[in-house]
Amino acid sequence: MVADALDGQIDLIITKSVSRFARNTVDCLNYIRELKELGIPVIFEKENINTSKADSEIIITMLGGFAQAESESISQNVRWGKRQSFKSGKVTFQYKRIYGYKRGEDDQPHIIPEQAEVVKRIFESYLAGMSVANIKKMLEAEGIPAAGGKPQWSEGALQYLLRNEKYCGDALLQKTFVENCMNKKTKKNNGELPKYLVQNHHVGIIDRHLFERVQAEIARRAGKRKVSDKTSK
């Protein structure tokens, strides 16, 4: 919307409130000043502010600060609630990303038999020495569809599958976290926050022993690659 206004397509902006206009006070003021230079006023209905008036910037600065503080407080409460649910062992299943499972009528993960056979084959093939790239080629050559019925598999999806503890019936919680409410970027949890392992949460497709052997093989290959990289350098 702001880009369209700067491009001359909009000559007036009406918004519900300061908190809806920008994520923080700095962004809010920068946008308002930029638009004001082009003669484009912004009207905030809730606060009854029109940026074409002289005293609007002082009021917006104050209100923007309050709105930002409120947003941060809400974000902290949401994060606290999620972490409490992690502590209590509440598992959220992302069915779109978990190949081999579907949501059952009892709202629990149910195994999809034909996909479960593919999952077992992927784990066993990797442990037998096949690379992720070759597993991808094998599945596509045999016409085995990926998640969502897609004809092609991605190496990233296969790597995610091989590392996912949910296939042995467990669930590791808080693998990632949102850094802050401003940038809302998801960051991998490398020990900044506690993780929670819920064992035997659901019926696994493979046994835990096979899963652990595959994780050891992943680590072994990763270590071998690092040594090879150092040698080549």
mmCIF file of N, CA, C and O in Angstrom, residues 136-171:
data_model
loop_
_atom_site.group_PDB
_atom_site.id
_atom_site.type_symbol
_atom_site.label_atom_id
_atom_site.label_comp_id
_atom_site.label_asym_id
_atom_site.label_seq_id
_atom_site.Cartn_x
_atom_site.Cartn_y
_atom_site.Cartn_z
ATOM 1 N N LYS A 136 16.083 -40.231 -3.927
ATOM 2 C CA LYS A 136 15.172 -39.362 -4.695
ATOM 3 C C LYS A 136 14.977 -39.918 -6.105
ATOM 4 O O LYS A 136 13.839 -40.041 -6.581
ATOM 5 N N LYS A 137 16.068 -40.265 -6.764
ATOM 6 C CA LYS A 137 15.996 -40.797 -8.125
ATOM 7 C C LYS A 137 15.220 -42.112 -8.155
ATOM 8 O O LYS A 137 14.417 -42.350 -9.058
ATOM 9 N N MET A 138 15.455 -42.965 -7.166
ATOM 10 C CA MET A 138 14.778 -44.261 -7.094
ATOM 11 C C MET A 138 13.265 -44.087 -6.966
ATOM 12 O O MET A 138 12.485 -44.726 -7.690
ATOM 13 N N LEU A 139 12.838 -43.217 -6.069
ATOM 14 C CA LEU A 139 11.401 -42.995 -5.835
ATOM 15 C C LEU A 139 10.720 -42.415 -7.072
ATOM 16 O O LEU A 139 9.625 -42.839 -7.446
ATOM 17 N N GLU A 140 11.386 -41.462 -7.701
ATOM 18 C CA GLU A 140 10.804 -40.823 -8.885
ATOM 19 C C GLU A 140 10.777 -41.770 -10.080
ATOM 20 O O GLU A 140 9.829 -41.764 -10.873
ATOM 21 N N ALA A 141 11.816 -42.623 -10.203
ATOM 22 C CA ALA A 141 11.864 -43.589 -11.310
ATOM 23 C C ALA A 141 10.739 -44.612 -11.198
ATOM 24 O O ALA A 141 10.211 -45.092 -12.210
ATOM 25 N N GLU A 142 10.348 -44.922 -9.957
ATOM 26 C CA GLU A 142 9.283 -45.902 -9.732
ATOM 27 C C GLU A 142 7.905 -45.245 -9.687
ATOM 28 O O GLU A 142 6.903 -45.925 -9.460
ATOM 29 N N GLY A 143 7.863 -43.926 -9.872
ATOM 30 C CA GLY A 143 6.575 -43.226 -9.902
ATOM 31 C C GLY A 143 5.895 -43.127 -8.554
ATOM 32 O O GLY A 143 4.664 -43.022 -8.484
ATOM 33 N N ILE A 144 6.672 -43.156 -7.484
ATOM 34 C CA ILE A 144 6.102 -43.048 -6.132
ATOM 35 C C ILE A 144 5.922 -41.565 -5.805
ATOM 36 O O ILE A 144 6.901 -40.812 -5.764
ATOM 37 N N PRO A 145 4.700 -41.102 -5.604
ATOM 38 C CA PRO A 145 4.466 -39.666 -5.367
ATOM 39 C C PRO A 145 4.945 -39.216 -3.990
ATOM 40 O O PRO A 145 4.922 -39.980 -3.024
ATOM 41 N N ALA A 146 5.369 -37.967 -3.932
ATOM 42 C CA ALA A 146 5.778 -37.369 -2.664
ATOM 43 C C ALA A 146 4.546 -36.849 -1.928
ATOM 44 O O ALA A 146 3.410 -37.121 -2.332
ATOM 45 N N ALA A 147 4.763 -36.115 -0.845
ATOM 46 C CA ALA A 147 3.653 -35.559 -0.071
ATOM 47 C C ALA A 147 2.791 -34.661 -0.956
ATOM 48 O O ALA A 147 3.306 -33.924 -1.791
ATOM 49 N N GLY A 148 1.487 -34.768 -0.794
ATOM 50 C CA GLY A 148 0.562 -33.972 -1.589
ATOM 51 C C GLY A 148 0.386 -34.477 -3.000
ATOM 52 O O GLY A 148 -0.181 -33.790 -3.839
ATOM 53 N N GLY A 149 0.917 -35.690 -3.266
ATOM 54 C CA GLY A 149 0.769 -36.271 -4.598
ATOM 55 C C GLY A 149 1.722 -35.707 -5.637
ATOM 56 O O GLY A 149 1.562 -35.961 -6.831
ATOM 57 N N LYS A 150 2.719 -34.951 -5.197
ATOM 58 C CA LYS A 150 3.676 -34.365 -6.140
ATOM 59 C C LYS A 150 4.531 -35.464 -6.779
ATOM 60 O O LYS A 150 4.969 -36.391 -6.090
ATOM 61 N N PRO A 151 4.795 -35.344 -8.086
ATOM 62 C CA PRO A 151 5.574 -36.386 -8.767
ATOM 63 C C PRO A 151 7.054 -36.373 -8.406
ATOM 64 O O PRO A 151 7.741 -37.385 -8.541
ATOM 65 N N GLN A 152 7.553 -35.227 -7.945
ATOM 66 C CA GLN A 152 8.970 -35.107 -7.623
ATOM 67 C C GLN A 152 9.201 -34.963 -6.125
ATOM 68 O O GLN A 152 8.433 -34.320 -5.427
ATOM 69 N N TRP A 153 10.285 -35.594 -5.671
ATOM 70 C CA TRP A 153 10.718 -35.478 -4.283
ATOM 71 C C TRP A 153 11.823 -34.430 -4.217
ATOM 72 O O TRP A 153 12.565 -34.249 -5.175
ATOM 73 N N SER A 154 11.936 -33.771 -3.094
ATOM 74 C CA SER A 154 13.065 -32.851 -2.905
ATOM 75 C C SER A 154 14.038 -33.481 -1.917
ATOM 76 O O SER A 154 13.626 -34.211 -1.006
ATOM 77 N N GLU A 155 15.314 -33.206 -2.117
ATOM 78 C CA GLU A 155 16.325 -33.750 -1.210
ATOM 79 C C GLU A 155 16.127 -33.197 0.202
ATOM 80 O O GLU A 155 16.341 -33.905 1.183
ATOM 81 N N GLY A 156 15.688 -31.942 0.282
ATOM 82 C CA GLY A 156 15.434 -31.339 1.596
ATOM 83 C C GLY A 156 14.338 -32.070 2.353
ATOM 84 O O GLY A 156 14.455 -32.304 3.558
ATOM 85 N N ALA A 157 13.271 -32.465 1.630
ATOM 86 C CA ALA A 157 12.156 -33.193 2.263
ATOM 87 C C ALA A 157 12.618 -34.563 2.750
ATOM 88 O O ALA A 157 12.207 -35.032 3.821
ATOM 89 N N LEU A 158 13.477 -35.212 1.969
ATOM 90 C CA LEU A 158 13.994 -36.528 2.359
ATOM 91 C C LEU A 158 14.918 -36.418 3.570
ATOM 92 O O LEU A 158 14.880 -37.260 4.473
ATOM 93 N N GLN A 159 15.736 -35.386 3.609
ATOM 94 C CA GLN A 159 16.614 -35.168 4.765
ATOM 95 C C GLN A 159 15.794 -34.885 6.017
ATOM 96 O O GLN A 159 16.101 -35.379 7.108
ATOM 97 N N TYR A 160 14.735 -34.093 5.848
ATOM 98 C CA TYR A 160 13.826 -33.791 6.964
ATOM 99 C C TYR A 160 13.170 -35.072 7.467
ATOM 100 O O TYR A 160 13.045 -35.301 8.677
ATOM 101 N N LEU A 161 12.763 -35.922 6.533
ATOM 102 C CA LEU A 161 12.114 -37.188 6.877
ATOM 103 C C LEU A 161 13.067 -38.076 7.672
ATOM 104 O O LEU A 161 12.690 -38.642 8.712
ATOM 105 N N LEU A 162 14.303 -38.193 7.217
ATOM 106 C CA LEU A 162 15.281 -39.074 7.862
ATOM 107 C C LEU A 162 15.655 -38.601 9.268
ATOM 108 O O LEU A 162 16.052 -39.418 10.111
ATOM 109 N N ARG A 163 15.521 -37.305 9.520
ATOM 110 C CA ARG A 163 15.886 -36.758 10.836
ATOM 111 C C ARG A 163 14.689 -36.625 11.779
ATOM 112 O O ARG A 163 14.863 -36.254 12.935
ATOM 113 N N ASN A 164 13.505 -36.932 11.284
ATOM 114 C CA ASN A 164 12.295 -36.667 12.063
ATOM 115 C C ASN A 164 11.975 -37.805 13.024
ATOM 116 O O ASN A 164 11.618 -38.914 12.625
ATOM 117 N N GLU A 165 12.084 -37.497 14.313
ATOM 118 C CA GLU A 165 11.862 -38.504 15.360
ATOM 119 C C GLU A 165 10.412 -38.978 15.435
ATOM 120 O O GLU A 165 10.129 -40.019 16.052
ATOM 121 N N LYS A 166 9.503 -38.261 14.792
ATOM 122 C CA LYS A 166 8.090 -38.660 14.832
ATOM 123 C C LYS A 166 7.866 -40.012 14.160
ATOM 124 O O LYS A 166 6.880 -40.697 14.444
ATOM 125 N N TYR A 167 8.785 -40.414 13.273
ATOM 126 C CA TYR A 167 8.622 -41.691 12.575
ATOM 127 C C TYR A 167 8.896 -42.902 13.482
ATOM 128 O O TYR A 167 8.548 -44.021 13.125
ATOM 129 N N CYS A 168 9.489 -42.659 14.656
ATOM 130 C CA CYS A 168 9.638 -43.768 15.610
ATOM 131 C C CYS A 168 8.691 -43.600 16.798
ATOM 132 O O CYS A 168 8.828 -44.277 17.818
ATOM 133 N N GLY A 169 7.718 -42.674 16.660
ATOM 134 C CA GLY A 169 6.679 -42.526 17.677
ATOM 135 C C GLY A 169 6.941 -41.461 18.719
ATOM 136 O O GLY A 169 6.137 -41.270 19.626
ATOM 137 N N ASP A 170 8.089 -40.763 18.616
ATOM 138 C CA ASP A 170 8.426 -39.729 19.580
ATOM 139 C C ASP A 170 8.105 -38.345 19.018
ATOM 140 O O ASP A 170 7.784 -38.195 17.839
ATOM 141 N N ALA A 171 8.233 -37.332 19.864
ATOM 142 C CA ALA A 171 8.048 -35.950 19.410
ATOM 143 C C ALA A 171 8.977 -35.049 20.215
ATOM 144 O O ALA A 171 8.891 -34.996 21.440
#
